[in-house]
Amino acid sequence: MSVVLTAQEQEIAAGRDGPGATMAMRIVADSASLLGAPRLIPIVSAHIDGALYHGDSGTLFAEKLVEGGARVVVRATLNVGALDLTGCSRVRLAEPARGMARRMMDAYRALGCEPSWTCAPYQAGHRPARGSDVAWGESNAVVFCNSVLGARTNRYGDFLDIACAISGRAPDHGLHKPENRRATLAVDVGALPAGFLQSEIAWPVLGSLYGREVGNAVGVVTGIGHDPGEDALKAFGAAAASSGAVGLFHISGVTPEAPDLATALGGMPPEATITVTPAMVLEAQSRLSTAGRPDMIDAVAIGSPHLSLTEFDRLEAQIAGRRLAVPLYACTGRHVVAHLDADGRRRRLESAGVTVVADTCVVVTPILADHPGGVLMTNSGKFAHYAPGNTGYEVLYGSLADCVESAVSGRPMISERFS
Protein backbone atom coordinates (compact mmCIF):
# COMPACT_ATOMS: atom_id res chain seq x y z
CA MET A 1 0.00 0.00 0.00
CA SER A 2 1.28 3.45 -0.84
CA VAL A 3 1.44 5.84 2.09
CA VAL A 4 -0.11 9.26 1.65
CA LEU A 5 2.16 11.88 3.22
CA THR A 6 1.06 15.35 4.16
CA ALA A 7 2.72 18.31 2.47
CA GLN A 8 4.88 18.89 5.56
CA GLU A 9 5.92 15.23 5.72
CA GLN A 10 6.82 15.31 2.02
CA GLU A 11 8.96 18.41 2.56
CA ILE A 12 10.87 16.78 5.42
CA ALA A 13 11.38 13.60 3.38
CA ALA A 14 12.70 15.77 0.54
CA GLY A 15 15.35 17.36 2.72
CA ARG A 16 13.78 20.50 4.23
CA ASP A 17 15.15 19.89 7.74
CA GLY A 18 18.47 18.30 6.84
CA PRO A 19 19.71 14.80 6.03
CA GLY A 20 19.13 13.35 9.50
CA ALA A 21 15.46 14.31 9.60
CA THR A 22 15.09 13.16 5.99
CA MET A 23 16.48 9.73 6.82
CA ALA A 24 14.17 9.41 9.83
CA MET A 25 11.04 10.43 7.90
CA ARG A 26 11.85 8.05 5.07
CA ILE A 27 12.40 5.16 7.53
CA VAL A 28 9.00 5.79 9.11
CA ALA A 29 7.25 6.19 5.76
CA ASP A 30 8.84 3.04 4.32
CA SER A 31 7.91 1.11 7.48
CA ALA A 32 4.33 2.30 7.12
CA SER A 33 4.28 1.06 3.54
CA LEU A 34 5.58 -2.37 4.58
CA LEU A 35 2.95 -2.56 7.32
CA GLY A 36 0.13 -1.55 5.00
CA ALA A 37 -0.58 1.68 6.89
CA PRO A 38 -2.32 4.32 4.75
CA ARG A 39 -0.80 7.31 6.52
CA LEU A 40 1.37 8.54 9.37
CA ILE A 41 -0.01 9.89 12.63
CA PRO A 42 1.54 12.40 15.05
CA ILE A 43 2.93 11.10 18.32
CA VAL A 44 3.45 12.88 21.63
CA SER A 45 6.42 10.90 22.99
CA ALA A 46 8.82 8.01 22.44
CA HIS A 47 10.84 5.58 24.52
CA ILE A 48 14.01 4.51 22.74
CA ASP A 49 15.27 0.93 23.02
CA GLY A 50 17.88 1.30 20.29
CA ALA A 51 20.59 2.79 22.52
CA LEU A 52 21.67 -0.62 23.87
CA TYR A 53 24.90 -1.69 22.16
CA HIS A 54 24.57 -4.89 20.12
CA GLY A 55 27.23 -4.10 17.54
CA ASP A 56 29.03 -1.26 15.81
CA SER A 57 26.30 -0.75 13.21
CA GLY A 58 23.94 0.60 15.86
CA THR A 59 26.49 3.15 17.01
CA LEU A 60 27.26 4.24 13.46
CA PHE A 61 23.54 4.57 12.68
CA ALA A 62 22.99 6.90 15.66
CA GLU A 63 26.08 8.94 14.82
CA LYS A 64 24.92 9.33 11.22
CA LEU A 65 21.66 10.83 12.51
CA VAL A 66 23.67 13.22 14.69
CA GLU A 67 25.93 14.19 11.78
CA GLY A 68 22.80 14.89 9.73
CA GLY A 69 21.61 17.42 12.29
CA ALA A 70 18.70 15.32 13.55
CA ARG A 71 16.96 16.09 16.85
CA VAL A 72 13.95 14.51 18.48
CA VAL A 73 10.81 16.63 18.23
CA VAL A 74 8.88 14.88 21.03
CA ARG A 75 9.82 13.78 24.51
CA ALA A 76 12.09 10.74 24.14
CA THR A 77 13.36 8.79 27.13
CA LEU A 78 16.14 6.22 26.83
CA ASN A 79 15.97 2.55 27.72
CA VAL A 80 18.92 0.80 29.36
CA GLY A 81 22.36 1.09 27.82
CA ALA A 82 25.29 -1.31 28.04
CA LEU A 83 27.14 0.72 30.71
CA ASP A 84 26.34 1.85 34.24
CA LEU A 85 27.27 5.51 33.94
CA THR A 86 26.41 6.16 37.60
CA GLY A 87 29.31 4.01 38.76
CA CYS A 88 27.11 1.93 41.03
CA SER A 89 28.24 -1.35 39.48
CA ARG A 90 31.19 -2.63 37.49
CA VAL A 91 30.48 -3.61 33.90
CA ARG A 92 33.01 -6.09 32.47
CA LEU A 93 32.56 -4.95 28.86
CA ALA A 94 35.99 -4.82 27.25
CA GLU A 95 37.34 -2.54 24.53
CA PRO A 96 36.62 -1.85 21.75
CA ALA A 97 33.00 -2.74 22.54
CA ARG A 98 33.05 -0.56 25.66
CA GLY A 99 34.06 2.52 23.72
CA MET A 100 31.49 1.89 21.01
CA ALA A 101 28.79 1.43 23.65
CA ARG A 102 29.71 4.76 25.21
CA ARG A 103 29.71 6.45 21.80
CA MET A 104 26.23 5.08 21.18
CA MET A 105 24.92 6.40 24.49
CA ASP A 106 26.51 9.80 23.78
CA ALA A 107 24.96 9.92 20.31
CA TYR A 108 21.44 9.38 21.60
CA ARG A 109 21.92 12.18 24.12
CA ALA A 110 23.14 14.41 21.27
CA LEU A 111 19.89 13.67 19.46
CA GLY A 112 18.04 15.28 22.37
CA CYS A 113 16.90 12.15 24.19
CA GLU A 114 16.55 12.20 27.98
CA PRO A 115 19.30 10.16 29.68
CA SER A 116 16.81 8.20 31.79
CA TRP A 117 18.46 4.83 31.04
CA THR A 118 15.62 2.76 32.45
CA CYS A 119 13.36 0.03 31.12
CA ALA A 120 10.59 1.43 33.35
CA PRO A 121 10.21 5.06 32.19
CA TYR A 122 6.69 5.07 33.62
CA GLN A 123 8.31 4.94 37.08
CA ALA A 124 10.46 7.96 36.21
CA GLY A 125 7.58 10.26 35.30
CA HIS A 126 7.13 9.40 31.62
CA ARG A 127 3.43 8.58 31.66
CA PRO A 128 1.60 9.62 28.49
CA ALA A 129 -2.10 10.31 28.78
CA ARG A 130 -4.72 7.68 28.05
CA GLY A 131 -5.62 7.63 24.37
CA SER A 132 -2.47 9.47 23.25
CA ASP A 133 -0.34 8.03 20.45
CA VAL A 134 3.32 7.32 21.26
CA ALA A 135 6.18 5.26 19.83
CA TRP A 136 7.74 3.15 22.56
CA GLY A 137 10.36 0.44 22.39
CA GLU A 138 11.27 -2.16 25.09
CA SER A 139 8.68 -4.89 25.44
CA ASN A 140 7.77 -4.38 29.11
CA ALA A 141 7.48 -0.61 28.67
CA VAL A 142 5.27 -1.09 25.61
CA VAL A 143 2.87 -3.45 27.34
CA PHE A 144 2.70 -1.26 30.46
CA CYS A 145 2.11 1.87 28.38
CA ASN A 146 -0.74 0.24 26.46
CA SER A 147 -2.31 -1.78 29.23
CA VAL A 148 -1.86 0.18 32.46
CA LEU A 149 -1.61 3.76 31.16
CA GLY A 150 -3.98 3.32 28.22
CA ALA A 151 -1.75 5.20 25.77
CA ARG A 152 -1.35 3.71 22.30
CA THR A 153 1.84 2.24 20.87
CA ASN A 154 3.02 -0.70 18.86
CA ARG A 155 6.15 -2.66 19.76
CA TYR A 156 8.68 -0.36 18.11
CA GLY A 157 12.04 -1.95 17.49
CA ASP A 158 15.53 -0.60 16.97
CA PHE A 159 15.85 1.82 15.08
CA LEU A 160 12.35 2.69 14.07
CA ASP A 161 11.82 4.07 17.58
CA ILE A 162 14.31 6.92 17.17
CA ALA A 163 13.11 7.59 13.60
CA CYS A 164 9.61 8.11 15.00
CA ALA A 165 10.94 10.43 17.70
CA ILE A 166 12.82 12.56 15.14
CA SER A 167 9.95 12.73 12.67
CA GLY A 168 7.25 13.01 15.33
CA ARG A 169 5.27 10.44 13.36
CA ALA A 170 4.38 6.75 13.48
CA PRO A 171 2.59 4.42 11.06
CA ASP A 172 -1.20 4.40 11.52
CA HIS A 173 -1.30 0.69 12.23
CA GLY A 174 -1.88 -1.97 14.87
CA LEU A 175 -2.56 -0.87 18.43
CA HIS A 176 -2.80 2.78 17.44
CA LYS A 177 -6.21 1.93 15.98
CA PRO A 178 -9.01 1.63 18.58
CA GLU A 179 -10.62 -1.35 16.84
CA ASN A 180 -7.43 -3.38 17.29
CA ARG A 181 -7.36 -2.81 21.05
CA ARG A 182 -10.51 -4.82 21.74
CA ALA A 183 -9.92 -8.12 23.52
CA THR A 184 -10.69 -11.18 21.43
CA LEU A 185 -9.78 -13.79 24.05
CA ALA A 186 -10.85 -14.21 27.67
CA VAL A 187 -8.48 -15.74 30.22
CA ASP A 188 -10.34 -16.83 33.35
CA VAL A 189 -8.26 -17.26 36.53
CA GLY A 190 -11.27 -17.41 38.84
CA ALA A 191 -10.66 -21.05 39.75
CA LEU A 192 -7.28 -20.26 41.31
CA PRO A 193 -6.93 -19.81 45.10
CA ALA A 194 -7.46 -16.24 46.27
CA GLY A 195 -4.31 -16.41 48.37
CA PHE A 196 -2.21 -17.20 45.34
CA LEU A 197 -3.71 -14.34 43.32
CA GLN A 198 -2.80 -11.96 46.14
CA SER A 199 0.80 -13.20 46.38
CA GLU A 200 3.88 -11.73 44.71
CA ILE A 201 4.81 -14.96 42.95
CA ALA A 202 1.51 -15.05 41.08
CA TRP A 203 2.20 -12.23 38.66
CA PRO A 204 5.34 -13.37 36.82
CA VAL A 205 3.91 -16.90 36.72
CA LEU A 206 0.53 -15.81 35.36
CA GLY A 207 2.20 -13.41 32.92
CA SER A 208 4.43 -16.16 31.57
CA LEU A 209 1.46 -18.48 31.20
CA TYR A 210 -0.65 -15.73 29.59
CA GLY A 211 2.03 -14.88 27.01
CA ARG A 212 2.38 -18.48 25.88
CA GLU A 213 -1.39 -18.93 25.65
CA VAL A 214 -2.31 -15.76 23.74
CA GLY A 215 0.81 -15.07 21.63
CA ASN A 216 0.26 -11.66 20.07
CA ALA A 217 -3.52 -11.54 20.55
CA VAL A 218 -5.27 -9.08 22.86
CA GLY A 219 -6.86 -10.83 25.81
CA VAL A 220 -8.76 -9.89 28.94
CA VAL A 221 -8.08 -11.57 32.28
CA THR A 222 -11.10 -12.24 34.47
CA GLY A 223 -11.42 -13.52 38.03
CA ILE A 224 -8.72 -11.39 39.69
CA GLY A 225 -11.12 -9.67 42.06
CA HIS A 226 -8.76 -6.91 43.23
CA ASP A 227 -6.33 -4.31 41.95
CA PRO A 228 -2.86 -5.82 42.54
CA GLY A 229 -1.01 -2.52 42.05
CA GLU A 230 1.45 -1.28 39.46
CA ASP A 231 4.43 -3.40 40.52
CA ALA A 232 2.39 -6.58 40.07
CA LEU A 233 1.00 -5.39 36.71
CA LYS A 234 4.55 -4.50 35.68
CA ALA A 235 5.72 -8.03 36.51
CA PHE A 236 2.77 -9.62 34.70
CA GLY A 237 3.25 -7.57 31.54
CA ALA A 238 7.02 -8.09 31.41
CA ALA A 239 6.64 -11.86 31.68
CA ALA A 240 3.82 -11.92 29.12
CA ALA A 241 5.82 -9.86 26.64
CA SER A 242 8.81 -12.20 27.08
CA SER A 243 7.04 -15.55 26.73
CA GLY A 244 4.70 -14.23 24.01
CA ALA A 245 4.49 -11.17 21.78
CA VAL A 246 2.01 -9.35 24.00
CA GLY A 247 1.66 -5.62 23.41
CA LEU A 248 -1.61 -5.06 25.26
CA PHE A 249 -3.56 -6.93 27.92
CA HIS A 250 -6.70 -6.07 29.82
CA ILE A 251 -7.68 -7.10 33.34
CA SER A 252 -11.38 -6.79 33.96
CA GLY A 253 -12.12 -4.20 36.62
CA VAL A 254 -8.47 -3.11 36.88
CA THR A 255 -6.95 -1.71 33.69
CA PRO A 256 -8.36 1.50 32.15
CA GLU A 257 -9.87 0.04 28.99
CA ALA A 258 -11.52 -2.83 30.86
CA PRO A 259 -13.88 -1.42 33.50
CA ASP A 260 -15.82 -4.64 32.92
CA LEU A 261 -15.62 -7.71 30.71
CA ALA A 262 -18.13 -6.49 28.14
CA THR A 263 -16.27 -3.22 27.58
CA ALA A 264 -12.92 -4.99 27.17
CA LEU A 265 -14.51 -7.28 24.55
CA GLY A 266 -16.12 -4.36 22.75
CA GLY A 267 -19.56 -5.86 23.29
CA MET A 268 -18.63 -8.97 21.32
CA PRO A 269 -18.35 -12.56 22.59
CA PRO A 270 -14.78 -13.83 23.01
CA GLU A 271 -13.43 -15.97 20.22
CA ALA A 272 -12.20 -18.35 22.90
CA THR A 273 -12.09 -18.57 26.69
CA ILE A 274 -9.03 -20.05 28.36
CA THR A 275 -9.80 -21.38 31.82
CA VAL A 276 -6.60 -21.42 33.86
CA THR A 277 -6.32 -24.49 36.09
CA PRO A 278 -3.99 -25.16 39.02
CA ALA A 279 -2.15 -27.69 36.87
CA MET A 280 -1.47 -25.01 34.26
CA VAL A 281 -0.08 -22.69 36.94
CA LEU A 282 2.18 -25.39 38.37
CA GLU A 283 3.53 -26.11 34.89
CA ALA A 284 4.08 -22.39 34.21
CA GLN A 285 5.90 -21.94 37.50
CA SER A 286 8.16 -24.92 36.83
CA ARG A 287 9.07 -23.49 33.42
CA LEU A 288 10.55 -20.40 35.08
CA SER A 289 13.31 -22.53 36.63
CA THR A 290 15.93 -24.26 34.51
CA ALA A 291 18.31 -25.23 37.33
CA GLY A 292 16.49 -28.32 38.55
CA ARG A 293 17.18 -28.88 42.26
CA PRO A 294 20.54 -27.21 42.96
CA ASP A 295 22.25 -27.44 46.34
CA MET A 296 23.78 -23.98 46.10
CA ILE A 297 23.18 -20.70 44.29
CA ASP A 298 25.86 -18.38 42.92
CA ALA A 299 23.98 -15.08 42.70
CA VAL A 300 20.59 -13.41 42.95
CA ALA A 301 19.33 -10.84 40.47
CA ILE A 302 16.15 -8.80 40.78
CA GLY A 303 14.83 -5.75 38.96
CA SER A 304 13.62 -6.69 35.51
CA PRO A 305 11.77 -4.44 34.96
CA HIS A 306 13.74 -1.99 37.09
CA LEU A 307 12.89 -1.91 40.78
CA SER A 308 10.63 0.83 42.09
CA LEU A 309 11.23 2.62 45.38
CA THR A 310 8.45 0.53 46.90
CA GLU A 311 10.24 -2.64 45.86
CA PHE A 312 13.43 -1.35 47.51
CA ASP A 313 11.41 -0.83 50.68
CA ARG A 314 10.39 -4.48 50.55
CA LEU A 315 13.95 -5.59 49.81
CA GLU A 316 15.32 -3.74 52.83
CA ALA A 317 12.58 -5.14 55.05
CA GLN A 318 13.40 -8.69 53.91
CA ILE A 319 17.15 -8.28 54.48
CA ALA A 320 16.48 -6.85 57.95
CA GLY A 321 20.09 -5.91 58.63
CA ARG A 322 21.57 -9.31 57.77
CA ARG A 323 24.66 -9.97 55.65
CA LEU A 324 24.28 -11.82 52.35
CA ALA A 325 26.39 -14.89 51.59
CA VAL A 326 26.13 -14.54 47.79
CA PRO A 327 25.89 -11.40 45.66
CA LEU A 328 22.45 -9.88 45.15
CA TYR A 329 22.18 -7.55 42.15
CA ALA A 330 19.32 -5.04 42.35
CA CYS A 331 18.73 -3.37 38.98
CA THR A 332 17.03 0.01 38.87
CA GLY A 333 16.97 3.42 37.26
CA ARG A 334 19.09 6.41 38.19
CA HIS A 335 15.93 8.23 39.28
CA VAL A 336 15.59 5.64 42.07
CA VAL A 337 19.31 5.70 42.89
CA ALA A 338 19.05 9.44 43.53
CA HIS A 339 16.49 8.74 46.26
CA LEU A 340 18.54 5.86 47.68
CA ASP A 341 21.64 8.07 47.85
CA ALA A 342 19.79 11.02 49.39
CA ASP A 343 18.95 9.11 52.57
CA GLY A 344 21.92 6.74 52.74
CA ARG A 345 19.95 3.67 51.76
CA ARG A 346 22.28 2.58 48.97
CA ARG A 347 25.22 2.60 51.38
CA ARG A 348 23.29 0.41 53.82
CA LEU A 349 22.28 -2.00 51.08
CA GLU A 350 25.84 -2.28 49.79
CA SER A 351 27.15 -2.96 53.28
CA ALA A 352 24.74 -5.91 53.45
CA GLY A 353 26.10 -7.32 50.18
CA VAL A 354 23.70 -5.83 47.62
CA THR A 355 25.07 -4.44 44.36
CA VAL A 356 22.81 -1.73 43.00
CA VAL A 357 22.90 -1.69 39.20
CA ALA A 358 21.74 1.46 37.40
CA ASP A 359 21.40 2.48 33.73
CA THR A 360 21.50 -1.16 32.62
CA CYS A 361 20.86 -4.69 33.92
CA VAL A 362 22.76 -7.91 34.44
CA VAL A 363 21.08 -9.76 31.57
CA VAL A 364 22.02 -7.30 28.78
CA THR A 365 25.65 -6.56 29.67
CA PRO A 366 28.41 -8.51 31.49
CA ILE A 367 28.13 -7.66 35.19
CA LEU A 368 27.68 -11.11 36.70
CA ALA A 369 30.85 -13.11 37.30
CA ASP A 370 31.77 -15.31 34.37
CA HIS A 371 30.39 -18.60 35.66
CA PRO A 372 28.85 -20.80 32.92
CA GLY A 373 26.47 -23.28 34.47
CA GLY A 374 26.19 -21.27 37.67
CA VAL A 375 22.81 -20.82 39.33
CA LEU A 376 21.10 -17.43 39.32
CA MET A 377 18.02 -16.98 41.48
CA THR A 378 15.41 -14.37 40.58
CA ASN A 379 11.84 -13.28 41.21
CA SER A 380 11.56 -11.84 37.68
CA GLY A 381 9.74 -13.70 34.94
CA LYS A 382 11.68 -11.69 32.36
CA PHE A 383 15.07 -12.50 33.92
CA ALA A 384 14.00 -16.15 34.12
CA HIS A 385 13.21 -16.14 30.40
CA TYR A 386 16.38 -14.44 29.14
CA ALA A 387 19.12 -15.19 31.68
CA PRO A 388 20.10 -18.72 30.54
CA GLY A 389 20.74 -17.62 26.97
CA ASN A 390 22.25 -14.23 27.79
CA THR A 391 24.39 -15.03 30.84
CA GLY A 392 25.12 -18.76 30.78
CA TYR A 393 23.59 -19.16 34.24
CA GLU A 394 20.79 -21.58 34.99
CA VAL A 395 17.81 -19.98 36.71
CA LEU A 396 15.89 -20.70 39.88
CA TYR A 397 12.62 -18.78 40.29
CA GLY A 398 11.22 -17.72 43.66
CA SER A 399 9.57 -14.87 45.49
CA LEU A 400 11.51 -11.84 46.72
CA ALA A 401 11.48 -13.35 50.22
CA ASP A 402 12.84 -16.62 48.82
CA CYS A 403 15.54 -14.74 46.92
CA VAL A 404 16.70 -12.87 50.02
CA GLU A 405 16.66 -15.94 52.27
CA SER A 406 18.62 -17.86 49.64
CA ALA A 407 21.14 -15.01 49.33
CA VAL A 408 21.61 -15.01 53.11
CA SER A 409 22.16 -18.77 53.31
CA GLY A 410 23.88 -19.32 49.96
CA ARG A 411 21.56 -22.20 49.13
CA PRO A 412 18.02 -22.41 47.75
CA MET A 413 15.34 -21.54 50.28
CA ILE A 414 11.98 -21.91 48.52
CA SER A 415 8.99 -21.46 50.79
CA GLU A 416 6.44 -19.70 48.56
CA ARG A 417 4.96 -22.00 45.96
CA PHE A 418 1.64 -22.24 44.21
CA SER A 419 -0.90 -24.00 46.39
Short mmCIF file of C-alpha atoms in Angstrom, two decimals, residues 3-218:
data_model
loop_
_atom_site.label_atom_id
_atom_site.label_comp_id
_atom_site.label_asym_id
_atom_site.label_seq_id
_atom_site.Cartn_x
_atom_site.Cartn_y
_atom_site.Cartn_z
CA VAL A 3 1.44 5.84 2.09
CA VAL A 4 -0.11 9.26 1.65
CA LEU A 5 2.16 11.88 3.22
CA THR A 6 1.06 15.35 4.16
CA ALA A 7 2.72 18.31 2.47
CA GLN A 8 4.88 18.89 5.56
CA GLU A 9 5.92 15.23 5.72
CA GLN A 10 6.82 15.31 2.02
CA GLU A 11 8.96 18.41 2.56
CA ILE A 12 10.87 16.78 5.42
CA ALA A 13 11.38 13.60 3.38
CA ALA A 14 12.70 15.77 0.54
CA GLY A 15 15.35 17.36 2.72
CA ARG A 16 13.78 20.50 4.23
CA ASP A 17 15.15 19.89 7.74
CA GLY A 18 18.47 18.30 6.84
CA PRO A 19 19.71 14.80 6.03
CA GLY A 20 19.13 13.35 9.50
CA ALA A 21 15.46 14.31 9.60
CA THR A 22 15.09 13.16 5.99
CA MET A 23 16.48 9.73 6.82
CA ALA A 24 14.17 9.41 9.83
CA MET A 25 11.04 10.43 7.90
CA ARG A 26 11.85 8.05 5.07
CA ILE A 27 12.40 5.16 7.53
CA VAL A 28 9.00 5.79 9.11
CA ALA A 29 7.25 6.19 5.76
CA ASP A 30 8.84 3.04 4.32
CA SER A 31 7.91 1.11 7.48
CA ALA A 32 4.33 2.30 7.12
CA SER A 33 4.28 1.06 3.54
CA LEU A 34 5.58 -2.37 4.58
CA LEU A 35 2.95 -2.56 7.32
CA GLY A 36 0.13 -1.55 5.00
CA ALA A 37 -0.58 1.68 6.89
CA PRO A 38 -2.32 4.32 4.75
CA ARG A 39 -0.80 7.31 6.52
CA LEU A 40 1.37 8.54 9.37
CA ILE A 41 -0.01 9.89 12.63
CA PRO A 42 1.54 12.40 15.05
CA ILE A 43 2.93 11.10 18.32
CA VAL A 44 3.45 12.88 21.63
CA SER A 45 6.42 10.90 22.99
CA ALA A 46 8.82 8.01 22.44
CA HIS A 47 10.84 5.58 24.52
CA ILE A 48 14.01 4.51 22.74
CA ASP A 49 15.27 0.93 23.02
CA GLY A 50 17.88 1.30 20.29
CA ALA A 51 20.59 2.79 22.52
CA LEU A 52 21.67 -0.62 23.87
CA TYR A 53 24.90 -1.69 22.16
CA HIS A 54 24.57 -4.89 20.12
CA GLY A 55 27.23 -4.10 17.54
CA ASP A 56 29.03 -1.26 15.81
CA SER A 57 26.30 -0.75 13.21
CA GLY A 58 23.94 0.60 15.86
CA THR A 59 26.49 3.15 17.01
CA LEU A 60 27.26 4.24 13.46
CA PHE A 61 23.54 4.57 12.68
CA ALA A 62 22.99 6.90 15.66
CA GLU A 63 26.08 8.94 14.82
CA LYS A 64 24.92 9.33 11.22
CA LEU A 65 21.66 10.83 12.51
CA VAL A 66 23.67 13.22 14.69
CA GLU A 67 25.93 14.19 11.78
CA GLY A 68 22.80 14.89 9.73
CA GLY A 69 21.61 17.42 12.29
CA ALA A 70 18.70 15.32 13.55
CA ARG A 71 16.96 16.09 16.85
CA VAL A 72 13.95 14.51 18.48
CA VAL A 73 10.81 16.63 18.23
CA VAL A 74 8.88 14.88 21.03
CA ARG A 75 9.82 13.78 24.51
CA ALA A 76 12.09 10.74 24.14
CA THR A 77 13.36 8.79 27.13
CA LEU A 78 16.14 6.22 26.83
CA ASN A 79 15.97 2.55 27.72
CA VAL A 80 18.92 0.80 29.36
CA GLY A 81 22.36 1.09 27.82
CA ALA A 82 25.29 -1.31 28.04
CA LEU A 83 27.14 0.72 30.71
CA ASP A 84 26.34 1.85 34.24
CA LEU A 85 27.27 5.51 33.94
CA THR A 86 26.41 6.16 37.60
CA GLY A 87 29.31 4.01 38.76
CA CYS A 88 27.11 1.93 41.03
CA SER A 89 28.24 -1.35 39.48
CA ARG A 90 31.19 -2.63 37.49
CA VAL A 91 30.48 -3.61 33.90
CA ARG A 92 33.01 -6.09 32.47
CA LEU A 93 32.56 -4.95 28.86
CA ALA A 94 35.99 -4.82 27.25
CA GLU A 95 37.34 -2.54 24.53
CA PRO A 96 36.62 -1.85 21.75
CA ALA A 97 33.00 -2.74 22.54
CA ARG A 98 33.05 -0.56 25.66
CA GLY A 99 34.06 2.52 23.72
CA MET A 100 31.49 1.89 21.01
CA ALA A 101 28.79 1.43 23.65
CA ARG A 102 29.71 4.76 25.21
CA ARG A 103 29.71 6.45 21.80
CA MET A 104 26.23 5.08 21.18
CA MET A 105 24.92 6.40 24.49
CA ASP A 106 26.51 9.80 23.78
CA ALA A 107 24.96 9.92 20.31
CA TYR A 108 21.44 9.38 21.60
CA ARG A 109 21.92 12.18 24.12
CA ALA A 110 23.14 14.41 21.27
CA LEU A 111 19.89 13.67 19.46
CA GLY A 112 18.04 15.28 22.37
CA CYS A 113 16.90 12.15 24.19
CA GLU A 114 16.55 12.20 27.98
CA PRO A 115 19.30 10.16 29.68
CA SER A 116 16.81 8.20 31.79
CA TRP A 117 18.46 4.83 31.04
CA THR A 118 15.62 2.76 32.45
CA CYS A 119 13.36 0.03 31.12
CA ALA A 120 10.59 1.43 33.35
CA PRO A 121 10.21 5.06 32.19
CA TYR A 122 6.69 5.07 33.62
CA GLN A 123 8.31 4.94 37.08
CA ALA A 124 10.46 7.96 36.21
CA GLY A 125 7.58 10.26 35.30
CA HIS A 126 7.13 9.40 31.62
CA ARG A 127 3.43 8.58 31.66
CA PRO A 128 1.60 9.62 28.49
CA ALA A 129 -2.10 10.31 28.78
CA ARG A 130 -4.72 7.68 28.05
CA GLY A 131 -5.62 7.63 24.37
CA SER A 132 -2.47 9.47 23.25
CA ASP A 133 -0.34 8.03 20.45
CA VAL A 134 3.32 7.32 21.26
CA ALA A 135 6.18 5.26 19.83
CA TRP A 136 7.74 3.15 22.56
CA GLY A 137 10.36 0.44 22.39
CA GLU A 138 11.27 -2.16 25.09
CA SER A 139 8.68 -4.89 25.44
CA ASN A 140 7.77 -4.38 29.11
CA ALA A 141 7.48 -0.61 28.67
CA VAL A 142 5.27 -1.09 25.61
CA VAL A 143 2.87 -3.45 27.34
CA PHE A 144 2.70 -1.26 30.46
CA CYS A 145 2.11 1.87 28.38
CA ASN A 146 -0.74 0.24 26.46
CA SER A 147 -2.31 -1.78 29.23
CA VAL A 148 -1.86 0.18 32.46
CA LEU A 149 -1.61 3.76 31.16
CA GLY A 150 -3.98 3.32 28.22
CA ALA A 151 -1.75 5.20 25.77
CA ARG A 152 -1.35 3.71 22.30
CA THR A 153 1.84 2.24 20.87
CA ASN A 154 3.02 -0.70 18.86
CA ARG A 155 6.15 -2.66 19.76
CA TYR A 156 8.68 -0.36 18.11
CA GLY A 157 12.04 -1.95 17.49
CA ASP A 158 15.53 -0.60 16.97
CA PHE A 159 15.85 1.82 15.08
CA LEU A 160 12.35 2.69 14.07
CA ASP A 161 11.82 4.07 17.58
CA ILE A 162 14.31 6.92 17.17
CA ALA A 163 13.11 7.59 13.60
CA CYS A 164 9.61 8.11 15.00
CA ALA A 165 10.94 10.43 17.70
CA ILE A 166 12.82 12.56 15.14
CA SER A 167 9.95 12.73 12.67
CA GLY A 168 7.25 13.01 15.33
CA ARG A 169 5.27 10.44 13.36
CA ALA A 170 4.38 6.75 13.48
CA PRO A 171 2.59 4.42 11.06
CA ASP A 172 -1.20 4.40 11.52
CA HIS A 173 -1.30 0.69 12.23
CA GLY A 174 -1.88 -1.97 14.87
CA LEU A 175 -2.56 -0.87 18.43
CA HIS A 176 -2.80 2.78 17.44
CA LYS A 177 -6.21 1.93 15.98
CA PRO A 178 -9.01 1.63 18.58
CA GLU A 179 -10.62 -1.35 16.84
CA ASN A 180 -7.43 -3.38 17.29
CA ARG A 181 -7.36 -2.81 21.05
CA ARG A 182 -10.51 -4.82 21.74
CA ALA A 183 -9.92 -8.12 23.52
CA THR A 184 -10.69 -11.18 21.43
CA LEU A 185 -9.78 -13.79 24.05
CA ALA A 186 -10.85 -14.21 27.67
CA VAL A 187 -8.48 -15.74 30.22
CA ASP A 188 -10.34 -16.83 33.35
CA VAL A 189 -8.26 -17.26 36.53
CA GLY A 190 -11.27 -17.41 38.84
CA ALA A 191 -10.66 -21.05 39.75
CA LEU A 192 -7.28 -20.26 41.31
CA PRO A 193 -6.93 -19.81 45.10
CA ALA A 194 -7.46 -16.24 46.27
CA GLY A 195 -4.31 -16.41 48.37
CA PHE A 196 -2.21 -17.20 45.34
CA LEU A 197 -3.71 -14.34 43.32
CA GLN A 198 -2.80 -11.96 46.14
CA SER A 199 0.80 -13.20 46.38
CA GLU A 200 3.88 -11.73 44.71
CA ILE A 201 4.81 -14.96 42.95
CA ALA A 202 1.51 -15.05 41.08
CA TRP A 203 2.20 -12.23 38.66
CA PRO A 204 5.34 -13.37 36.82
CA VAL A 205 3.91 -16.90 36.72
CA LEU A 206 0.53 -15.81 35.36
CA GLY A 207 2.20 -13.41 32.92
CA SER A 208 4.43 -16.16 31.57
CA LEU A 209 1.46 -18.48 31.20
CA TYR A 210 -0.65 -15.73 29.59
CA GLY A 211 2.03 -14.88 27.01
CA ARG A 212 2.38 -18.48 25.88
CA GLU A 213 -1.39 -18.93 25.65
CA VAL A 214 -2.31 -15.76 23.74
CA GLY A 215 0.81 -15.07 21.63
CA ASN A 216 0.26 -11.66 20.07
CA ALA A 217 -3.52 -11.54 20.55
CA VAL A 218 -5.27 -9.08 22.86
#
